[in-house]
Amino acid sequence: MPKKVVKRKRAPKPKPAPEAAITAVPISVKVNGKTHSLTVEPRTLLVELIREKLDLTGTHVGCDTTYCGACTVLMNGAAVKSCTMFAVQADGAELLTVEGLEKDGQLHPIQKAFGDSYGLQCGYCTPGLMLSAFQLLSHNRQPSEKDIRKAIAGNTCRCTGYQNIFKAIQLAAQNVKGV
Amino acid sequence: MYPRAFHYHRASSLKEAVTMLSQLGDDAKLLAGGQSLIPLMKLRFANPQHLVDLNFVPGTSYIKEEGGALRFGALTRHAEIENSATAAKIPILHDCAAGIADVQVRNRGTIGGSLAEADPSGDWAVVLITLATEVRCLGKKSERTVRFADFIKDAYTTALAHDELVSEVVVKKPPKGSGGAYIAFKRSAPVYPTASAAVQLTLDGDVCKDAAIALGCVGLTAIKARDAEAALRGQRITDKTIAAAMEAARAAADPQSDMRGSADYKRALVGALVKRAIEIAVRRARGEQVEVGHIYA
Ligand SMILES: Cc1cc2nc3c(=O)[nH]c(=O)nc-3n(C[C@H](O)[C@H](O)[C@H](O)COP(=O)(O)OP(=O)(O)OC[C@H]3O[C@@H](n4cnc5c(N)ncnc54)[C@H](O)[C@@H]3O)c2cc1C
Ligand code: FES
Ligand code: FES
């Protein structure tokens, strides 16, 4: 005998409380020298703006929890973790990402030094490390060993053991002119 | 990870931020450096419907020396304090600022945000409680001054009303013959310490005229180790008095076992940190320039 199918009416879903719609916010940011005017939803993270809206995928997401520094970019010359800022907060700011280091087809001395010193293996952490090095060298041309270690303490590398990264930054310090 | 959607409000003055907070109600939060709030929002531990951004308010980031005190605007970043010669006039402030997390976090995180967050592991509270510190709190009707000892009520709890904000932190310069030091033990830079100790002393010749000792990360708030202070006050600083202060500090600590270490381990650690901080504080009180850094595992 076929079982009697009991049809149950689904309980109606509770309606969400009426809320004012979230409005997108117009912002203007200068990234690697080029100004972009666009609108962003307030919760858009800076790294998402950079990677997904501006298609600059050299900035990486590692931990997404403010630990590893793979997402480091410079905002008005200061290294920041772009996974821990909202894009709206960069309104009016100048950003530098790894794509902005190279000039006229020439690698920046920091990039060159990372290559020459084998300061990377998989390269995932490298863009963030180079930007942390950039902040350091922009106000300290003769960094001590301690200065270098302090400058990159917020960047985790899972491959290299740091020795060659350290050497790369020392080499870059000798070779940069006017970062 | 995406935080819940929220409405974004940009304040153009601190007064306006206070008005926004009172109009928007309990679902509104201030955004300063974002280095505590944004990670919490991404994990959805914090889900404010409205964020009031203080970062565009002009004139909130400064370090001034005025009438025997240093004044810090609420939005002054840890990095600005780390690199300020004015702030270094009270060396323990430099120790603190320079040791918070890493360059990137220090470039964003603010002194006002740290105090308002009142994280049990936060560094500023441990240091500021050893000094004569006042917090200026701006509300809808007026601005009031709260002694730092009355500002932090409990873990993540301060004396601030919902529609009140920290506008300024004022630290009185210690008297002549004073020296202090702050030392933390950390597993790596971008994490809070396992334990820390702040010591601020005033010497009169060889005798310790006054002493303030606070312990970090070994309780729900910074712990003022009063018996350890008493062990030094009025005494010559010798190995014996230092040992007594260490013992008293260990007894005052109330640590929890967690991934940073067992309670016993932290208790032992905090004693050792107090010893080192006393030794450096004494040298600084005698006029010596001593650089200190945190100890990393
Ligand atoms: C990886 C990492 C490591 C860290 N390590 C350390 C460490 O070792 N030691 C340490 O002390 N800290 C550490 N921090 C925390 C850091 O110092 C934060 O910057 C700080 O705790 C909060 O300051 P903020 O300006 O970023 O505040 P936000 O995150 O913007 O705000 C924090 C809270 O305070 C409120 N608020 C902000 N400003 C005000 C104001 N003026 N008045 C009233 N309320 C306000 C906000 O509404 C929010 O609730 C770390 C953070 C990260 C991400
Ligand atoms: S991805 Fe931003 S700190 Fe790791
Ligand atoms: S090179 Fe692989 S993480 Fe650094």
XYZ file of C-alpha atoms and ligand atoms in Angstrom:
537
model
C 0.000 0.000 0.000
C 1.444 3.346 -0.963
C 2.264 5.579 1.954
C 0.056 8.523 2.376
C 2.005 11.597 1.578
C 1.340 14.324 4.037
C 1.918 17.678 2.582
C 3.032 20.193 5.128
C 2.812 23.833 4.566
C 6.108 25.541 5.136
C 6.106 28.096 7.904
C 6.365 31.532 6.379
C 9.871 32.982 6.596
C 10.155 35.922 8.978
C 10.394 39.112 7.022
C 13.594 41.062 7.565
C 13.084 44.316 9.389
C 12.775 47.197 6.977
C 16.102 48.945 6.696
C 17.320 51.905 4.787
C 19.228 50.694 1.755
C 23.001 50.866 2.133
C 24.286 53.473 -0.219
C 27.479 53.140 -2.170
C 30.026 55.866 -1.472
C 31.865 57.812 -4.173
C 35.629 57.834 -3.698
C 38.662 58.939 -5.579
C 42.032 57.222 -5.155
C 45.340 57.650 -6.905
C 46.895 54.259 -7.457
C 50.418 54.043 -8.862
C 50.043 57.574 -10.186
C 46.667 57.084 -11.868
C 43.497 58.593 -10.406
C 40.392 56.425 -10.209
C 36.975 57.838 -9.321
C 34.436 55.172 -8.481
C 31.734 54.187 -6.021
C 32.162 51.415 -3.491
C 29.951 49.647 -1.026
C 31.167 50.701 2.463
C 32.164 47.164 3.469
C 34.463 46.756 0.474
C 37.946 46.099 1.789
C 40.819 48.050 0.321
C 42.460 44.852 -0.938
C 39.254 43.941 -2.746
C 39.139 47.328 -4.426
C 42.746 46.894 -5.533
C 42.478 43.300 -6.723
C 38.934 43.046 -7.990
C 37.895 46.530 -9.112
C 41.265 47.774 -10.320
C 42.501 44.341 -11.392
C 45.877 44.816 -9.711
C 46.358 41.252 -8.543
C 49.978 41.631 -7.441
C 48.692 42.506 -3.983
C 47.982 39.168 -2.315
C 45.658 37.917 0.388
C 47.316 35.441 2.730
C 45.739 35.192 6.160
C 42.933 37.744 5.755
C 43.286 38.324 9.520
C 45.836 41.176 9.735
C 48.716 38.849 10.480
C 50.789 37.971 7.429
C 51.309 41.251 5.534
C 50.875 39.677 2.073
C 48.333 42.442 1.397
C 50.702 45.293 2.324
C 50.460 48.418 0.171
C 51.627 51.961 0.806
C 49.042 54.596 1.590
C 50.477 58.103 1.501
C 53.898 56.523 1.987
C 52.933 54.367 4.978
C 52.721 50.564 4.817
C 49.225 49.299 5.642
C 47.544 45.907 5.570
C 44.942 46.421 2.874
C 42.827 43.512 4.174
C 42.235 45.598 7.296
C 41.047 48.872 5.835
C 37.855 49.781 4.099
C 38.227 51.187 0.599
C 36.198 54.264 1.650
C 38.990 55.127 4.051
C 41.441 55.506 1.184
C 39.344 58.291 -0.338
C 41.721 61.050 -1.461
C 44.805 58.967 -0.736
C 47.769 57.962 -2.868
C 48.412 54.258 -3.005
C 51.445 52.372 -4.207
C 51.134 48.679 -5.050
C 53.776 46.298 -6.355
C 52.709 47.090 -9.935
C 53.809 50.690 -9.377
C 57.395 49.841 -8.475
C 58.608 49.239 -12.012
C 59.315 52.390 -14.047
C 59.558 52.442 -17.865
C 60.140 48.727 -18.087
C 62.943 48.915 -15.515
C 62.629 46.961 -12.296
C 62.837 49.043 -9.160
C 66.134 48.481 -7.269
C 64.161 46.731 -4.509
C 62.668 44.306 -7.045
C 66.028 43.748 -8.643
C 67.663 43.093 -5.267
C 65.030 40.490 -4.362
C 65.810 38.704 -7.611
C 69.580 39.024 -7.347
C 69.640 37.840 -3.720
C 67.154 34.991 -4.216
C 64.950 36.746 -1.662
C 61.962 34.622 -2.596
C 60.870 31.104 -3.346
C 57.158 30.877 -4.158
C 56.863 34.672 -4.226
C 53.536 34.895 -2.459
C 54.806 37.169 0.311
C 57.157 39.138 -1.942
C 54.966 42.080 -3.035
C 54.138 42.857 0.602
C 57.755 42.511 1.692
C 58.959 44.803 -1.064
C 56.505 47.494 -0.012
C 57.529 47.193 3.638
C 61.131 47.538 2.451
C 60.061 50.561 0.400
C 58.685 52.347 3.469
C 61.885 51.592 5.381
C 64.241 52.808 2.655
C 62.199 55.931 1.981
C 63.303 57.414 5.293
C 66.340 55.329 6.227
C 69.000 54.819 3.570
C 71.418 53.032 5.879
C 69.268 50.670 7.869
C 70.935 48.623 10.593
C 70.252 44.926 10.926
C 67.745 45.757 13.660
C 66.006 48.375 11.503
C 65.484 45.813 8.732
C 64.170 43.145 11.077
C 61.774 45.618 12.643
C 60.566 46.865 9.255
C 59.562 43.402 8.049
C 58.250 42.001 11.345
C 54.712 42.313 9.974
C 55.429 40.186 6.887
C 55.369 36.423 7.119
C 57.229 34.289 4.599
C 56.494 30.583 4.623
C 59.389 29.556 2.383
C 62.657 31.395 2.624
C 63.692 31.528 6.248
C 64.201 35.293 5.799
C 68.003 35.298 5.386
C 67.883 36.109 1.701
C 65.048 38.585 2.146
C 67.244 40.299 4.660
C 70.174 40.307 2.232
C 67.933 41.610 -0.538
C 66.929 44.612 1.541
C 70.568 45.302 2.445
C 71.463 45.163 -1.224
C 68.518 47.367 -2.166
C 69.615 49.917 0.443
C 72.922 50.259 -1.423
C 71.244 50.618 -4.787
C 68.203 52.821 -4.291
C 68.412 56.422 -5.237
C 65.462 58.552 -4.243
C 62.738 56.012 -3.522
C 35.967 37.568 4.572
C 33.310 40.173 4.319
C 31.830 42.047 7.246
C 28.067 42.531 7.357
C 26.922 45.473 5.295
C 26.814 48.773 7.150
C 26.052 52.427 6.597
C 29.086 54.667 6.406
C 29.157 58.118 7.968
C 32.129 60.411 7.747
C 32.409 62.830 10.648
C 33.999 66.200 9.977
C 34.465 67.088 13.632
C 34.533 65.173 16.909
C 31.426 67.069 17.979
C 29.636 65.867 14.854
C 30.768 62.294 15.546
C 29.180 62.488 19.008
C 25.937 63.821 17.522
C 25.917 61.007 14.966
C 26.445 58.406 17.706
C 23.535 59.713 19.725
C 21.246 59.942 16.688
C 22.143 56.528 15.276
C 21.854 54.751 18.619
C 23.361 51.509 19.868
C 23.989 50.023 16.426
C 26.553 52.685 15.615
C 30.289 52.411 16.247
C 33.234 54.718 15.789
C 35.989 53.740 13.377
C 39.510 54.938 14.238
C 42.531 52.900 13.131
C 40.278 49.916 12.553
C 42.993 47.499 13.698
C 40.749 45.987 16.349
C 37.328 46.734 14.919
C 37.801 45.630 11.296
C 39.187 42.156 12.165
C 36.225 41.714 14.538
C 33.780 42.826 11.847
C 35.322 40.449 9.316
C 34.842 37.580 11.746
C 31.334 38.927 12.398
C 31.964 39.190 16.104
C 31.088 42.855 15.712
C 28.183 43.749 13.448
C 27.543 47.467 13.655
C 24.871 48.807 11.320
C 26.525 52.192 11.203
C 30.173 53.189 11.220
C 31.162 56.738 12.063
C 34.610 57.296 10.573
C 36.880 59.594 12.602
C 39.799 59.404 10.186
C 38.786 62.471 8.208
C 38.388 64.747 11.244
C 41.185 67.316 10.994
C 43.401 68.159 13.971
C 42.916 64.950 15.945
C 46.402 63.573 15.479
C 49.021 65.497 17.476
C 51.617 65.260 20.237
C 52.027 68.483 22.219
C 54.022 69.429 25.264
C 52.099 71.882 27.390
C 52.236 72.886 31.049
C 54.320 69.927 32.221
C 52.234 67.384 30.326
C 52.207 65.617 26.983
C 48.891 65.721 25.126
C 47.967 63.143 22.493
C 45.096 63.631 20.079
C 42.764 60.618 20.009
C 43.693 59.695 16.442
C 47.449 59.838 16.997
C 48.825 56.634 15.480
C 51.131 54.344 17.425
C 53.801 54.984 14.731
C 53.620 58.747 15.243
C 54.247 58.256 18.960
C 57.047 55.774 18.237
C 58.823 58.322 16.040
C 58.190 61.418 18.147
C 61.031 63.108 20.024
C 58.423 64.843 22.186
C 56.815 61.563 23.229
C 60.285 60.132 23.946
C 60.625 62.654 26.777
C 58.741 60.009 28.733
C 60.787 57.006 27.544
C 58.267 54.390 28.663
C 55.803 55.840 26.115
C 58.282 55.183 23.342
C 58.875 51.618 24.614
C 55.153 51.024 24.415
C 54.417 52.569 21.017
C 57.431 50.972 19.321
C 56.520 47.497 20.552
C 52.893 47.310 19.460
C 52.398 44.722 16.718
C 54.235 45.609 13.486
C 54.890 48.633 11.270
C 51.631 48.253 9.362
C 49.428 47.998 12.461
C 51.294 50.884 14.111
C 50.760 53.044 11.020
C 46.988 52.704 11.453
C 46.194 51.935 15.113
C 45.505 54.897 17.393
C 46.004 55.600 21.075
C 42.343 56.631 21.459
C 41.102 53.456 19.797
C 43.333 51.278 21.965
C 42.026 52.828 25.172
C 38.405 52.644 24.030
C 38.812 49.002 23.007
C 40.209 48.114 26.493
C 41.533 44.789 25.245
C 42.842 42.834 28.271
C 46.112 42.353 26.377
C 46.458 45.930 25.099
C 49.796 47.594 25.810
C 48.774 51.221 26.385
C 46.730 50.599 29.521
C 49.649 48.859 31.277
C 51.958 51.799 30.650
C 49.509 54.660 31.155
C 48.392 53.380 34.544
C 51.951 53.809 35.867
C 51.860 57.513 34.952
C 49.583 60.401 35.929
C 47.265 60.016 32.944
C 43.906 61.610 32.201
C 41.496 60.787 29.418
C 39.429 63.604 27.945
C 35.981 62.319 27.011
C 33.757 64.353 24.722
C 30.015 63.923 25.117
C 26.954 65.621 23.684
C 26.773 68.278 26.352
C 30.305 68.651 27.614
C 33.817 67.329 27.797
C 34.919 65.625 31.004
C 38.256 64.475 32.328
C 38.555 60.942 33.654
C 41.566 59.749 35.630
C 43.045 56.785 33.829
C 42.609 54.573 36.903
C 38.841 55.191 36.582
C 38.677 54.870 32.795
C 39.119 51.125 32.238
C 36.350 49.352 34.130
C 36.815 45.772 33.006
C 37.836 43.745 29.970
C 36.496 45.595 26.889
C 34.633 48.017 29.195
C 35.395 51.672 29.793
C 33.829 54.663 31.515
C 32.632 55.973 28.115
C 28.898 56.391 27.535
C 27.612 55.208 24.148
C 27.565 58.731 22.760
C 30.896 59.750 24.191
C 34.344 59.500 22.648
C 37.973 59.822 23.680
C 39.179 63.179 22.408
C 42.584 63.437 24.046
C 44.991 61.596 26.341
C 47.020 63.757 28.735
C 50.124 62.382 30.466
C 51.843 64.442 33.158
C 55.613 64.451 32.910
C 57.103 62.557 35.854
C 59.225 64.576 38.338
C 63.024 64.879 38.097
C 64.887 61.734 38.995
C 62.259 59.525 37.373
C 62.721 56.686 34.926
C 60.523 53.990 33.516
C 60.559 50.981 31.223
C 58.040 48.728 29.553
C 58.979 45.211 28.471
C 56.760 42.550 26.966
C 57.401 38.941 26.070
C 55.917 38.142 22.667
C 55.643 35.112 20.416
C 56.033 37.292 17.334
C 55.450 40.917 16.351
C 51.853 40.895 15.059
C 50.364 39.365 18.200
C 49.570 40.633 21.663
C 52.174 39.851 24.359
C 52.191 36.719 26.507
C 52.937 38.905 29.514
C 54.332 42.390 30.079
C 55.522 44.704 32.835
C 55.667 48.478 33.162
C 57.754 50.117 35.876
C 57.964 53.841 36.595
C 60.251 54.958 39.463
C 61.394 58.183 41.078
C 64.759 58.095 42.830
C 66.156 60.386 45.485
C 69.831 59.540 45.465
C 69.896 55.805 46.072
C 66.462 55.629 47.591
C 63.314 54.891 45.638
C 60.961 57.735 46.473
C 58.056 56.471 44.442
C 57.274 53.411 42.340
C 54.462 52.372 40.025
C 54.382 48.812 38.694
C 51.761 47.390 36.356
C 51.411 43.944 34.792
C 49.889 43.219 31.392
C 48.128 40.153 29.915
C 47.895 38.445 33.309
C 44.383 39.583 34.231
C 41.207 40.986 32.729
C 42.714 44.474 32.887
C 46.201 45.813 33.555
C 47.041 44.927 37.163
C 48.568 47.518 39.459
C 50.995 45.483 41.593
C 50.666 47.515 44.788
C 52.654 45.184 47.041
C 55.475 45.170 44.524
C 55.456 48.982 44.548
C 55.511 48.950 48.362
C 58.512 46.612 48.301
C 60.522 49.348 46.569
C 59.066 52.550 47.969
C 61.340 54.188 50.569
C 63.995 51.494 50.029
C 67.382 51.387 48.369
C 67.147 49.401 45.171
C 69.215 46.296 45.759
C 69.019 42.713 44.590
C 67.032 42.002 47.721
C 64.387 44.681 47.204
C 64.116 43.760 43.518
C 63.570 40.106 44.496
C 60.840 41.179 46.921
C 59.135 43.232 44.204
C 59.330 40.282 41.776
C 57.777 37.972 44.334
C 54.972 40.433 45.032
C 54.354 40.919 41.307
C 54.047 37.167 40.779
C 51.524 37.019 43.588
C 49.531 39.924 42.125
C 49.265 38.316 38.680
C 46.036 36.499 37.899
C 46.800 34.797 34.590
C 44.713 32.328 32.594
C 46.175 29.345 30.776
C 45.693 29.726 27.018
C 47.532 29.194 23.734
C 50.134 31.755 24.812
C 51.172 29.671 27.829
C 50.054 28.147 31.109
C 49.114 30.305 34.071
C 52.257 29.173 35.941
C 54.451 30.025 32.990
C 52.992 33.514 32.711
C 53.405 34.064 36.426
C 57.092 33.165 36.218
C 57.462 35.328 33.128
C 55.905 38.404 34.652
C 58.320 38.242 37.606
C 61.310 38.170 35.271
C 59.911 41.063 33.240
C 59.379 43.158 36.373
C 63.013 42.581 37.347
C 64.331 43.688 33.967
C 62.015 46.687 33.836
C 63.116 47.837 37.322
C 66.774 47.580 36.333
C 66.261 49.675 33.214
C 64.004 52.162 34.991
C 66.735 52.743 37.583
C 69.374 53.344 34.913
C 67.106 55.756 33.113
C 66.224 57.538 36.362
C 69.965 58.128 36.772
C 70.069 59.831 33.402
C 71.402 56.973 31.289
C 70.002 56.575 27.759
C 68.917 52.960 27.507
C 67.205 51.453 24.498
C 64.875 48.581 25.292
C 62.943 46.290 23.057
C 60.489 43.560 23.768
C 61.679 39.985 24.078
C 60.565 37.646 21.297
C 60.212 33.905 21.773
C 47.759 41.809 14.113
C 47.500 42.774 15.222
C 48.350 42.787 16.319
C 48.135 43.668 17.368
N 49.015 43.672 18.399
C 48.857 44.552 19.405
C 49.784 44.618 20.476
O 50.788 43.904 20.511
N 49.535 45.500 21.476
C 48.458 46.345 21.453
O 48.302 47.144 22.375
N 47.589 46.315 20.442
C 47.755 45.451 19.428
N 46.861 45.449 18.393
C 45.705 46.346 18.443
C 46.032 47.708 17.873
O 46.892 48.406 18.740
C 44.750 48.521 17.649
O 45.147 49.566 16.864
C 44.067 49.092 18.853
O 43.746 48.169 19.825
C 42.747 49.756 18.477
O 42.984 50.986 17.947
P 42.324 51.444 16.584
O 42.634 52.886 16.446
O 42.760 50.555 15.514
O 40.771 51.309 16.945
P 39.546 50.727 16.123
O 39.789 49.329 15.762
O 39.164 51.678 15.062
O 38.444 50.818 17.280
C 38.480 49.985 18.407
C 37.239 50.276 19.275
O 37.329 51.550 19.893
C 36.273 52.417 19.470
N 36.910 53.728 19.284
C 37.913 54.028 18.415
N 38.327 55.300 18.601
C 37.584 55.801 19.613
C 37.549 57.073 20.279
N 38.381 58.070 19.945
N 36.647 57.243 21.284
C 35.826 56.230 21.641
N 35.805 55.022 21.047
C 36.671 54.811 20.049
C 35.703 51.785 18.229
O 34.346 52.074 18.088
C 35.936 50.304 18.484
O 34.929 49.789 19.282
C 47.038 44.569 17.328
C 46.177 44.560 16.238
C 46.398 43.677 15.192
C 45.473 43.680 14.041
S 46.149 39.115 4.112
Fe 46.233 41.014 5.095
S 47.603 40.622 6.695
Fe 47.405 38.636 5.813
S 58.520 33.129 -0.811
Fe 56.914 31.763 -0.384
S 55.902 32.786 1.212
Fe 57.656 33.948 0.997
